[in-house]
Amino acid sequence: MKRRTLLGALAAAAGVAVPFAGGWRGSTSTGLLLPSRRPLPPPFAVPLPIPPVLRPVRTDADGEHYEVVQRVARAEILPGVATEIWGYNGSFPGPTIVSRSGRPIVVRHRNELPVPTVAHLHGGRTPAASDGYPTDLLLPAGGGGDHAAHMPGMFDEHAVIRTGEREYRYPMRQPAGTLWYHDHRMDFTGPSVWRGLAGFHLVTDAAEDEVPLPRGGRDLPLMLVDRSFGPDGELLYPSLDPALVRPGVRDGFGAGVLGDVILVNGAPWPVAEVDGARYRLRLLNASNACRYRLVLDPPPPGGGGFVQVGADGGLLERPVRHDAVELAPAQRFDVVVDFGRYRTGQEVTVLNAFGAGGTARVMRFRVVRAAADDTAVPATLPGEPGLTAGLAAGRGVPARTMRFRHDVIGGRPGWTVNGVPFAPDAVHARVGRGAVEVWRLTSDFHHPVHLHGATFRVLARSNSGPGAYDAGWRDTLDLRPAEQATIVARFGEEPGRYVMHCHNLEHEDMAMMGNVVVT
């Protein structure tokens, strides 16, 4: 069965005549709310957890070697309740990997889950063989069937299939930055990440070492997700098949799944005790579809409470001061917040101006003591300089246009890029190694567009310049409804197949993905 026919059949089986039911599209996020079915805990009652740092099992000429086991586990997410998760090393978020720029690492993943997986290092400048192409399956240990059994409606002759374990090799030829890793299995990224398959990967380098930014316990990775819970504390997700063998979601949720509980590092609306000093907050939106507009309540005297020092692709060239920060799914913002601007004993709440009800609150900081602080945010930072449109073919004239749209696939609603649903042999662009191209991206609804194997700078949005949150090198663009954006993209030196896709994970799973072949 062809893929588009399969998707149509699945939609028909689910009764999805019009999958975007009332309330599916708001002014802030594209998706439908999945309400929890149990009383939820009060906010700001759970301490903020920090994911543990994974230690290498050995070091040799190939670099540091790490081992990660993907397995089913039970975690206390809601107080006093055990919730089944799928976790890297059995935790959510997974353990944080910290690597050094220029020093290769090898991560061996073992799959002890009941379904295949694919590990993707999001933001990594990675060889195609280790990038986590969505059909390069790692089948469950102990035997998980053949290739075709886990790819209904499609066969990819170029897919590299392993059983039990596989190594991902990362050369780490990139500057310091905040990366993350997550599952990327074709048609199932949404439910797999929702169940817990996500973790931080932080890169350091010598240039960052020279900048007096907050470090150690004042450098906090913060993974933001929204989730919903069932009567017994189980994670709710509207899969057609809870076993995640048959793809698809129930009617209405093809636009995106939104939860009503905000988790930070896996804890609901947590609280963190902080010194009256500067903190670096590595903000990651790991939600399936939810967008955030974060504000501090109260704002510090004089405003400008968030000082942005980094984005998806690493440090900026100069800091940017914000009163609020907007994050689309998969985007990262490194910001410095100076809690020394607040009095000791004061509570500072991070609110989500795009939220409502429980999703309008994110977490709280409590300033518990005055403290010495020798950190600073200098006027210039060692971020990689930008490119100008004149460096690209056509001197600024877009070489390609990519249209991200709600579409009809096999007679049923779905999502496409340039009218084409994802298939391993459907190539949207062929680019040379190290190529620099100007692309125009257009949208109908909210589409956080992510490019594998490339980073880019935003040149323009519609008829104006870059937006307030577009500074620095990006790998994910917050493309807004009925918007046109122009980017200048720099592709890597490693040849092979890479994908670009919407990082609304339900859109991605419903075929809004295309191939970019680096030749």
Short mmCIF file of C-alpha atoms in Angstrom, two decimals:
data_model
loop_
_atom_site.label_atom_id
_atom_site.label_comp_id
_atom_site.label_asym_id
_atom_site.label_seq_id
_atom_site.Cartn_x
_atom_site.Cartn_y
_atom_site.Cartn_z
CA MET A 1 0.00 0.00 0.00
CA LYS A 2 1.36 3.43 -0.91
CA ARG A 3 2.01 5.80 2.00
CA ARG A 4 -0.61 8.36 1.01
CA THR A 5 -3.19 5.58 0.60
CA LEU A 6 -2.23 4.16 4.00
CA LEU A 7 -2.61 7.53 5.73
CA GLY A 8 -5.99 7.99 4.12
CA ALA A 9 -7.10 4.55 5.24
CA LEU A 10 -5.98 5.21 8.79
CA ALA A 11 -7.83 8.52 8.87
CA ALA A 12 -10.96 6.88 7.51
CA ALA A 13 -10.75 4.11 10.08
CA ALA A 14 -10.59 6.71 12.83
CA GLY A 15 -13.55 8.64 11.46
CA VAL A 16 -11.35 11.64 10.71
CA ALA A 17 -13.43 13.42 8.09
CA VAL A 18 -12.31 16.82 9.35
CA PRO A 19 -9.46 16.29 11.83
CA PHE A 20 -9.31 19.90 12.98
CA ALA A 21 -12.26 20.12 15.30
CA GLY A 22 -13.43 23.26 17.07
CA GLY A 23 -10.74 24.86 19.20
CA TRP A 24 -7.90 23.23 17.29
CA ARG A 25 -6.32 26.48 16.19
CA GLY A 26 -5.63 29.30 18.63
CA SER A 27 -3.67 32.50 18.30
CA THR A 28 -0.65 30.93 19.98
CA SER A 29 -0.38 27.22 19.10
CA THR A 30 -1.75 24.85 16.47
CA GLY A 31 -3.28 21.89 18.26
CA LEU A 32 -6.12 20.51 20.34
CA LEU A 33 -6.15 20.29 24.15
CA LEU A 34 -6.20 16.81 25.67
CA PRO A 35 -7.56 17.37 29.21
CA SER A 36 -6.26 15.42 32.18
CA ARG A 37 -8.68 13.08 33.90
CA ARG A 38 -7.49 13.33 37.50
CA PRO A 39 -7.07 16.07 40.11
CA LEU A 40 -3.77 17.83 39.53
CA PRO A 41 -1.27 18.90 42.20
CA PRO A 42 -0.97 22.51 43.32
CA PRO A 43 1.72 24.50 41.53
CA PHE A 44 5.10 25.33 43.04
CA ALA A 45 5.07 22.44 45.52
CA VAL A 46 7.71 20.19 43.88
CA PRO A 47 11.45 20.98 43.85
CA LEU A 48 13.03 21.52 40.44
CA PRO A 49 14.98 18.38 39.47
CA ILE A 50 18.18 18.63 37.44
CA PRO A 51 18.89 15.71 35.08
CA PRO A 52 22.09 13.84 36.02
CA VAL A 53 25.15 14.15 33.80
CA LEU A 54 26.03 10.91 32.04
CA ARG A 55 29.60 9.72 32.51
CA PRO A 56 31.52 8.00 29.70
CA VAL A 57 32.16 4.29 30.10
CA ARG A 58 35.60 4.68 28.54
CA THR A 59 37.86 7.04 26.62
CA ASP A 60 40.09 6.06 23.71
CA ALA A 61 41.36 7.36 20.37
CA ASP A 62 37.78 7.60 19.07
CA GLY A 63 36.80 9.92 21.92
CA GLU A 64 34.46 9.46 24.84
CA HIS A 65 32.11 6.48 24.74
CA TYR A 66 28.67 6.58 26.34
CA GLU A 67 26.01 3.94 26.80
CA VAL A 68 22.27 4.64 26.89
CA VAL A 69 19.51 2.10 27.46
CA GLN A 70 16.04 2.93 26.19
CA ARG A 71 13.56 1.18 28.45
CA VAL A 72 10.19 1.24 30.14
CA ALA A 73 10.29 2.62 33.67
CA ARG A 74 8.06 4.13 36.32
CA ALA A 75 8.66 7.65 37.56
CA GLU A 76 7.02 9.87 40.15
CA ILE A 77 5.97 12.83 38.01
CA LEU A 78 2.83 13.78 39.92
CA PRO A 79 3.48 13.63 43.69
CA GLY A 80 2.70 10.21 45.16
CA VAL A 81 1.81 8.63 41.82
CA ALA A 82 3.90 6.24 39.70
CA THR A 83 3.68 6.94 35.96
CA GLU A 84 4.95 4.61 33.27
CA ILE A 85 7.41 6.32 30.93
CA TRP A 86 9.75 5.41 28.12
CA GLY A 87 13.09 6.80 29.19
CA TYR A 88 16.72 7.01 28.19
CA ASN A 89 18.31 5.06 31.05
CA GLY A 90 14.79 4.88 32.45
CA SER A 91 14.44 8.57 33.30
CA PHE A 92 12.59 11.60 31.96
CA PRO A 93 14.33 13.73 30.90
CA GLY A 94 17.12 11.38 29.97
CA PRO A 95 20.62 11.95 31.36
CA THR A 96 22.49 15.02 30.12
CA ILE A 97 25.53 14.44 27.94
CA VAL A 98 28.23 17.13 28.17
CA SER A 99 30.81 17.05 25.37
CA ARG A 100 33.71 19.21 24.24
CA SER A 101 33.83 20.88 20.85
CA GLY A 102 36.30 19.09 18.57
CA ARG A 103 36.39 15.97 20.73
CA PRO A 104 34.42 13.11 19.07
CA ILE A 105 32.00 11.04 21.09
CA VAL A 106 30.31 7.70 20.49
CA VAL A 107 26.90 6.95 22.03
CA ARG A 108 25.80 3.33 22.01
CA HIS A 109 22.02 3.01 22.33
CA ARG A 110 20.39 -0.24 23.41
CA ASN A 111 16.67 -0.58 22.71
CA GLU A 112 14.79 -2.50 25.40
CA LEU A 113 11.45 -0.94 24.46
CA PRO A 114 8.70 -2.94 22.72
CA VAL A 115 8.97 -0.91 19.49
CA PRO A 116 11.75 0.35 17.18
CA THR A 117 13.42 3.69 17.86
CA VAL A 118 15.67 6.20 16.12
CA ALA A 119 17.97 8.57 18.07
CA HIS A 120 18.44 12.09 16.69
CA LEU A 121 20.90 14.63 18.12
CA HIS A 122 18.92 17.81 17.50
CA GLY A 123 21.30 20.64 16.61
CA GLY A 124 24.24 18.31 16.03
CA ARG A 125 26.49 18.75 13.00
CA THR A 126 26.36 15.06 12.38
CA PRO A 127 27.22 12.60 9.59
CA ALA A 128 24.10 11.38 7.85
CA ALA A 129 24.66 7.82 9.11
CA SER A 130 24.34 9.02 12.72
CA ASP A 131 21.79 11.81 12.25
CA GLY A 132 18.80 9.63 13.04
CA TYR A 133 17.13 9.35 9.65
CA PRO A 134 13.54 8.34 10.46
CA THR A 135 13.70 4.95 8.75
CA ASP A 136 17.11 3.92 10.18
CA LEU A 137 15.41 1.80 12.81
CA LEU A 138 16.93 0.28 15.92
CA LEU A 139 14.75 -2.77 16.48
CA PRO A 140 14.11 -4.03 20.03
CA ALA A 141 16.73 -6.24 21.64
CA GLY A 142 15.88 -9.90 21.43
CA GLY A 143 14.35 -9.54 17.97
CA GLY A 144 11.72 -7.11 16.83
CA GLY A 145 10.55 -8.40 13.48
CA ASP A 146 11.72 -7.39 10.05
CA HIS A 147 12.02 -4.04 8.34
CA ALA A 148 8.61 -4.07 6.66
CA ALA A 149 6.74 -5.05 9.84
CA HIS A 150 7.60 -1.69 11.41
CA MET A 151 7.13 0.49 8.33
CA PRO A 152 3.56 -0.18 7.18
CA GLY A 153 2.90 1.10 3.69
CA MET A 154 6.52 1.90 2.91
CA PHE A 155 9.84 0.25 2.19
CA ASP A 156 13.11 2.19 2.23
CA GLU A 157 15.84 0.29 0.41
CA HIS A 158 18.47 2.66 1.81
CA ALA A 159 17.45 2.31 5.46
CA VAL A 160 20.11 0.98 7.82
CA ILE A 161 18.39 -1.36 10.28
CA ARG A 162 19.98 -2.69 13.47
CA THR A 163 18.66 -4.95 16.19
CA GLY A 164 19.29 -4.41 19.89
CA GLU A 165 22.16 -1.91 19.80
CA ARG A 166 23.74 0.63 17.52
CA GLU A 167 26.43 3.29 17.76
CA TYR A 168 25.90 6.94 16.89
CA ARG A 169 29.14 8.80 16.15
CA TYR A 170 29.30 12.56 16.64
CA PRO A 171 32.45 14.46 15.60
CA MET A 172 31.34 17.53 17.63
CA ARG A 173 32.89 19.93 15.13
CA GLN A 174 30.69 22.77 16.32
CA PRO A 175 30.75 25.60 18.86
CA ALA A 176 29.41 25.51 22.39
CA GLY A 177 25.66 25.32 22.59
CA THR A 178 22.52 23.71 23.99
CA LEU A 179 21.49 20.63 22.01
CA TRP A 180 19.05 17.85 22.80
CA TYR A 181 18.44 14.29 21.72
CA HIS A 182 15.12 12.58 21.12
CA ASP A 183 13.40 9.76 19.29
CA HIS A 184 12.83 10.31 15.57
CA ARG A 185 11.11 7.13 14.35
CA MET A 186 9.01 7.71 11.26
CA ASP A 187 5.31 8.30 12.04
CA PHE A 188 5.85 7.91 15.81
CA THR A 189 8.02 10.82 16.98
CA GLY A 190 5.05 12.48 18.72
CA PRO A 191 3.98 9.62 21.01
CA SER A 192 7.57 8.52 21.69
CA VAL A 193 8.73 11.95 22.83
CA TRP A 194 5.46 12.40 24.77
CA ARG A 195 6.27 9.21 26.70
CA GLY A 196 9.69 10.55 27.68
CA LEU A 197 12.35 9.92 25.02
CA ALA A 198 14.18 13.26 25.23
CA GLY A 199 17.30 14.59 26.97
CA PHE A 200 19.87 17.41 26.94
CA HIS A 201 23.24 17.38 25.18
CA LEU A 202 25.43 20.36 26.09
CA VAL A 203 28.54 21.33 24.13
CA THR A 204 31.37 23.41 25.64
CA ASP A 205 34.41 25.04 24.03
CA ALA A 206 37.38 27.24 24.83
CA ALA A 207 35.75 30.43 23.57
CA GLU A 208 32.81 29.99 25.94
CA ASP A 209 35.25 29.26 28.79
CA GLU A 210 36.58 32.82 28.47
CA VAL A 211 33.15 34.39 28.96
CA PRO A 212 32.23 35.03 32.63
CA LEU A 213 28.75 33.51 32.35
CA PRO A 214 27.20 31.67 35.31
CA ARG A 215 28.49 28.11 35.76
CA GLY A 216 28.05 25.04 37.90
CA GLY A 217 24.91 25.12 40.01
CA ARG A 218 23.94 28.44 38.46
CA ASP A 219 23.78 26.98 34.95
CA LEU A 220 20.35 25.33 34.75
CA PRO A 221 19.07 23.27 31.80
CA LEU A 222 15.27 23.61 31.76
CA MET A 223 13.21 21.30 29.53
CA LEU A 224 9.64 22.57 29.12
CA VAL A 225 6.87 20.19 28.05
CA ASP A 226 3.09 20.02 28.39
CA ARG A 227 1.48 16.70 29.25
CA SER A 228 -1.90 15.24 30.26
CA PHE A 229 -2.59 12.53 32.81
CA GLY A 230 -5.19 9.80 33.17
CA PRO A 231 -7.13 8.72 36.26
CA ASP A 232 -4.26 6.62 37.62
CA GLY A 233 -1.53 9.08 36.72
CA GLU A 234 -0.74 7.51 33.35
CA LEU A 235 0.37 9.72 30.47
CA LEU A 236 -2.53 10.33 28.10
CA TYR A 237 -1.90 10.51 24.36
CA PRO A 238 -4.54 10.09 21.62
CA SER A 239 -2.84 7.32 19.62
CA LEU A 240 -5.02 5.19 17.38
CA ASP A 241 -2.87 2.27 18.55
CA PRO A 242 -1.51 2.52 22.13
CA ALA A 243 1.06 -0.18 21.27
CA LEU A 244 2.54 2.23 18.66
CA VAL A 245 2.62 -0.33 15.90
CA ARG A 246 -0.07 1.32 13.76
CA PRO A 247 0.47 5.10 13.31
CA GLY A 248 -2.01 7.92 13.71
CA VAL A 249 -3.94 9.95 16.28
CA ARG A 250 -7.64 10.28 17.02
CA ASP A 251 -9.81 12.82 15.27
CA GLY A 252 -9.01 16.44 16.02
CA PHE A 253 -5.46 15.80 17.21
CA GLY A 254 -3.81 15.74 13.79
CA ALA A 255 -3.27 19.47 14.24
CA GLY A 256 -1.15 18.85 17.35
CA VAL A 257 -1.56 17.51 20.89
CA LEU A 258 -1.64 20.01 23.75
CA GLY A 259 -1.52 19.05 27.44
CA ASP A 260 -2.81 20.90 30.51
CA VAL A 261 0.16 20.29 32.85
CA ILE A 262 3.48 22.07 32.40
CA LEU A 263 6.49 19.98 33.37
CA VAL A 264 9.97 21.43 33.80
CA ASN A 265 12.63 18.71 33.81
CA GLY A 266 9.82 16.24 34.36
CA ALA A 267 8.26 17.97 37.41
CA PRO A 268 4.88 19.77 37.45
CA TRP A 269 5.21 23.54 37.98
CA PRO A 270 8.36 23.15 40.13
CA VAL A 271 10.04 25.62 42.44
CA ALA A 272 13.78 26.31 42.62
CA GLU A 273 15.63 28.05 45.44
CA VAL A 274 18.26 30.42 44.06
CA ASP A 275 20.90 32.83 45.29
CA GLY A 276 20.58 36.54 44.70
CA ALA A 277 22.92 36.24 41.72
CA ARG A 278 22.97 35.69 37.96
CA TYR A 279 21.81 32.33 36.59
CA ARG A 280 22.10 30.93 33.10
CA LEU A 281 18.84 29.28 32.08
CA ARG A 282 19.05 26.94 29.08
CA LEU A 283 15.44 27.00 27.94
CA LEU A 284 14.30 24.13 25.71
CA ASN A 285 10.80 23.77 24.35
CA ALA A 286 10.46 20.00 24.00
CA SER A 287 6.67 20.10 23.67
CA ASN A 288 4.91 18.40 20.78
CA ALA A 289 2.93 21.46 19.66
CA CYS A 290 2.81 24.03 22.46
CA ARG A 291 4.40 27.46 22.02
CA TYR A 292 5.46 29.54 25.02
CA ARG A 293 5.80 33.24 25.77
CA LEU A 294 7.73 33.36 29.04
CA VAL A 295 7.60 36.38 31.33
CA LEU A 296 8.88 37.01 34.86
CA ASP A 297 6.31 37.99 37.52
CA PRO A 298 7.20 40.40 38.94
CA PRO A 299 9.65 41.75 36.39
CA PRO A 300 12.90 43.06 37.86
CA PRO A 301 13.19 46.79 38.46
CA GLY A 302 13.88 48.46 35.15
CA GLY A 303 12.64 45.48 33.10
CA GLY A 304 14.70 43.44 30.64
CA GLY A 305 14.73 40.43 32.94
CA PHE A 306 15.90 37.97 30.26
CA VAL A 307 19.32 38.65 28.74
CA GLN A 308 19.66 36.30 25.78
CA VAL A 309 23.19 35.01 25.24
CA GLY A 310 22.52 32.01 23.00
CA ALA A 311 20.13 30.39 20.53
CA ASP A 312 19.81 27.01 18.78
CA GLY A 313 23.23 27.23 17.16
CA GLY A 314 25.26 28.48 20.12
CA LEU A 315 26.25 31.80 21.63
CA LEU A 316 25.22 35.09 20.03
CA GLU A 317 27.64 37.76 18.87
CA ARG A 318 26.13 40.19 21.36
CA PRO A 319 23.50 39.82 24.08
CA VAL A 320 19.86 40.79 23.54
CA ARG A 321 17.67 42.02 26.39
CA HIS A 322 14.03 40.87 26.50
CA ASP A 323 11.02 41.38 28.74
CA ALA A 324 9.60 38.12 27.36
CA VAL A 325 10.93 35.13 25.43
CA GLU A 326 8.93 33.21 22.82
CA LEU A 327 9.79 29.56 22.09
CA ALA A 328 8.32 27.34 19.41
CA PRO A 329 8.69 23.55 19.72
CA ALA A 330 12.36 22.42 19.51
CA GLN A 331 13.80 25.93 19.92
CA ARG A 332 16.41 26.75 22.57
CA PHE A 333 17.14 30.10 24.20
CA ASP A 334 20.06 30.59 26.57
CA VAL A 335 19.24 33.51 28.86
CA VAL A 336 20.79 35.05 31.95
CA VAL A 337 18.47 36.16 34.75
CA ASP A 338 19.95 38.27 37.55
CA PHE A 339 18.13 37.32 40.73
CA GLY A 340 20.32 39.87 42.51
CA ARG A 341 17.85 42.45 41.17
CA TYR A 342 15.26 41.00 43.55
CA ARG A 343 15.21 41.19 47.34
CA THR A 344 16.01 38.17 49.48
CA GLY A 345 12.86 36.17 50.19
CA GLN A 346 11.09 37.32 47.05
CA GLU A 347 9.35 34.80 44.79
CA VAL A 348 9.62 35.14 41.01
CA THR A 349 7.15 33.19 38.90
CA VAL A 350 7.75 32.25 35.28
CA LEU A 351 4.44 32.68 33.49
CA ASN A 352 3.40 31.58 30.02
CA ALA A 353 1.50 34.44 28.40
CA PHE A 354 0.40 32.06 25.63
CA GLY A 355 -1.17 29.69 28.16
CA ALA A 356 -4.51 29.44 29.96
CA GLY A 357 -5.45 27.71 33.18
CA GLY A 358 -2.66 25.39 34.26
CA THR A 359 -0.54 26.16 31.21
CA ALA A 360 -0.35 29.85 32.12
CA ARG A 361 2.19 28.97 34.86
CA VAL A 362 5.54 27.33 34.28
CA MET A 363 7.66 27.39 37.46
CA ARG A 364 8.79 29.58 40.35
CA PHE A 365 12.13 30.78 41.69
CA ARG A 366 12.55 31.67 45.36
CA VAL A 367 15.46 34.00 46.19
CA VAL A 368 16.65 32.55 49.48
CA ARG A 369 19.95 34.33 50.16
CA ALA A 370 22.27 37.11 49.14
CA ALA A 371 25.44 35.86 47.48
CA ALA A 372 28.70 36.97 45.95
CA ASP A 373 28.62 37.02 42.16
CA ASP A 374 31.67 37.44 39.93
CA THR A 375 29.81 36.70 36.67
CA ALA A 376 28.89 39.18 33.95
CA VAL A 377 27.33 39.38 30.52
CA PRO A 378 29.85 41.19 28.32
CA ALA A 379 28.83 43.51 25.50
CA THR A 380 30.23 41.07 22.93
CA LEU A 381 30.08 37.29 22.86
CA PRO A 382 32.09 34.74 20.83
CA GLY A 383 29.17 33.65 18.66
CA GLU A 384 29.77 32.69 15.05
CA PRO A 385 29.27 35.70 12.73
CA GLY A 386 26.29 35.71 10.45
CA LEU A 387 26.11 35.37 6.69
CA THR A 388 24.76 37.95 4.32
CA ALA A 389 22.36 37.19 1.51
CA GLY A 390 25.02 38.23 -0.97
CA LEU A 391 27.02 35.11 -0.15
CA ALA A 392 24.23 32.93 -1.50
CA ALA A 393 23.49 32.01 -5.09
CA GLY A 394 21.52 34.75 -6.76
CA ARG A 395 22.78 37.40 -4.31
CA GLY A 396 19.77 37.25 -2.04
CA VAL A 397 17.18 35.90 -4.46
CA PRO A 398 15.69 32.78 -2.85
CA ALA A 399 17.05 29.66 -4.52
CA ARG A 400 14.10 27.60 -3.31
CA THR A 401 10.65 28.01 -1.85
CA MET A 402 9.29 25.53 0.69
CA ARG A 403 5.55 25.68 1.37
CA PHE A 404 4.30 24.12 4.61
CA ARG A 405 0.59 23.48 4.28
CA HIS A 406 -2.43 21.55 5.46
CA ASP A 407 -3.17 19.31 2.49
CA VAL A 408 -5.06 16.27 1.25
CA ILE A 409 -3.18 12.96 1.25
CA GLY A 410 -4.90 10.00 -0.33
CA GLY A 411 -8.21 11.81 -0.13
CA ARG A 412 -7.85 12.63 3.57
CA PRO A 413 -6.49 15.64 5.48
CA GLY A 414 -2.79 15.78 6.30
CA TRP A 415 0.32 17.98 6.08
CA THR A 416 2.82 18.39 3.26
CA VAL A 417 5.88 20.30 2.09
CA ASN A 418 5.39 21.71 -1.42
CA GLY A 419 2.33 19.50 -1.75
CA VAL A 420 4.35 16.29 -1.30
CA PRO A 421 4.00 13.99 1.75
CA PHE A 422 7.14 12.44 3.18
CA ALA A 423 8.62 9.41 1.48
CA PRO A 424 12.26 8.28 1.54
CA ASP A 425 12.55 8.76 -2.23
CA ALA A 426 10.83 12.18 -2.38
CA VAL A 427 13.71 14.67 -2.61
CA HIS A 428 12.86 18.34 -2.02
CA ALA A 429 16.38 19.69 -2.53
CA ARG A 430 19.86 18.62 -3.56
CA VAL A 431 22.64 20.85 -2.27
CA GLY A 432 26.42 20.72 -2.44
CA ARG A 433 28.62 20.11 0.58
CA GLY A 434 29.08 23.35 2.48
CA ALA A 435 26.57 25.12 0.25
CA VAL A 436 25.00 28.42 1.27
CA GLU A 437 21.50 29.06 -0.08
CA VAL A 438 18.68 31.52 0.49
CA TRP A 439 15.32 29.84 1.01
CA ARG A 440 11.81 31.23 1.27
CA LEU A 441 9.50 29.40 3.70
CA THR A 442 5.74 29.96 3.68
CA SER A 443 3.01 28.67 5.96
CA ASP A 444 -0.70 28.40 6.52
CA PHE A 445 -0.66 27.76 10.29
CA HIS A 446 2.03 27.61 12.98
CA HIS A 447 4.88 25.44 11.73
CA PRO A 448 8.19 25.28 13.64
CA VAL A 449 10.41 24.34 10.71
CA HIS A 450 13.54 22.33 11.57
CA LEU A 451 16.44 21.64 9.21
CA HIS A 452 18.75 18.68 9.79
CA GLY A 453 22.32 19.01 8.57
CA ALA A 454 22.15 22.81 8.38
CA THR A 455 21.99 25.98 10.41
CA PHE A 456 20.57 29.27 9.23
CA ARG A 457 20.10 32.96 9.92
CA VAL A 458 16.74 34.68 9.51
CA LEU A 459 16.92 37.47 6.92
CA ALA A 460 13.30 38.63 6.84
CA ARG A 461 9.75 37.91 7.90
CA SER A 462 7.11 38.88 5.34
CA ASN A 463 7.80 42.54 4.53
CA SER A 464 10.11 43.34 7.43
CA GLY A 465 13.42 42.21 8.87
CA PRO A 466 14.09 39.42 11.38
CA GLY A 467 11.81 39.17 14.39
CA ALA A 468 12.64 40.00 17.98
CA TYR A 469 13.53 36.38 18.74
CA ASP A 470 15.45 35.52 15.57
CA ALA A 471 18.97 36.50 16.68
CA GLY A 472 21.82 34.09 16.13
CA TRP A 473 22.18 30.81 14.30
CA ARG A 474 19.05 28.69 14.31
CA ASP A 475 18.06 25.17 13.35
CA THR A 476 14.33 25.70 13.99
CA LEU A 477 12.21 28.60 12.73
CA ASP A 478 9.00 29.70 14.42
CA LEU A 479 7.00 30.12 11.21
CA ARG A 480 3.71 31.79 12.04
CA PRO A 481 0.30 31.54 10.34
CA ALA A 482 0.14 32.97 6.81
CA GLU A 483 3.75 34.11 7.13
CA GLN A 484 6.65 34.16 4.67
CA ALA A 485 10.19 34.02 6.03
CA THR A 486 13.51 34.26 4.21
CA ILE A 487 16.52 32.45 5.62
CA VAL A 488 20.12 31.98 4.53
CA ALA A 489 21.10 28.38 5.30
CA ARG A 490 24.58 26.90 5.60
CA PHE A 491 24.73 23.17 4.92
CA GLY A 492 27.27 20.78 6.38
CA GLU A 493 30.24 19.06 4.78
CA GLU A 494 28.93 15.53 5.34
CA PRO A 495 27.17 14.01 2.30
CA GLY A 496 23.99 11.97 2.55
CA ARG A 497 20.25 12.15 3.24
CA TYR A 498 18.93 14.60 5.77
CA VAL A 499 15.38 15.70 6.48
CA MET A 500 13.61 18.97 7.08
CA HIS A 501 10.25 18.95 8.77
CA CYS A 502 7.73 20.70 10.94
CA HIS A 503 8.57 20.16 14.61
CA ASN A 504 4.95 20.16 15.58
CA LEU A 505 5.38 16.45 16.08
CA GLU A 506 1.89 15.51 14.97
CA HIS A 507 2.43 17.43 11.72
CA GLU A 508 5.75 15.61 11.27
CA ASP A 509 4.16 12.23 11.92
CA MET A 510 1.42 13.06 9.41
CA ALA A 511 3.97 13.48 6.58
CA MET A 512 5.12 17.14 6.85
CA MET A 513 8.73 16.22 6.16
CA GLY A 514 11.02 16.26 3.14
CA ASN A 515 14.47 15.09 2.10
CA VAL A 516 17.50 17.30 1.54
CA VAL A 517 20.35 15.40 -0.08
CA VAL A 518 23.84 16.79 0.45
CA THR A 519 26.01 15.74 -2.52
#
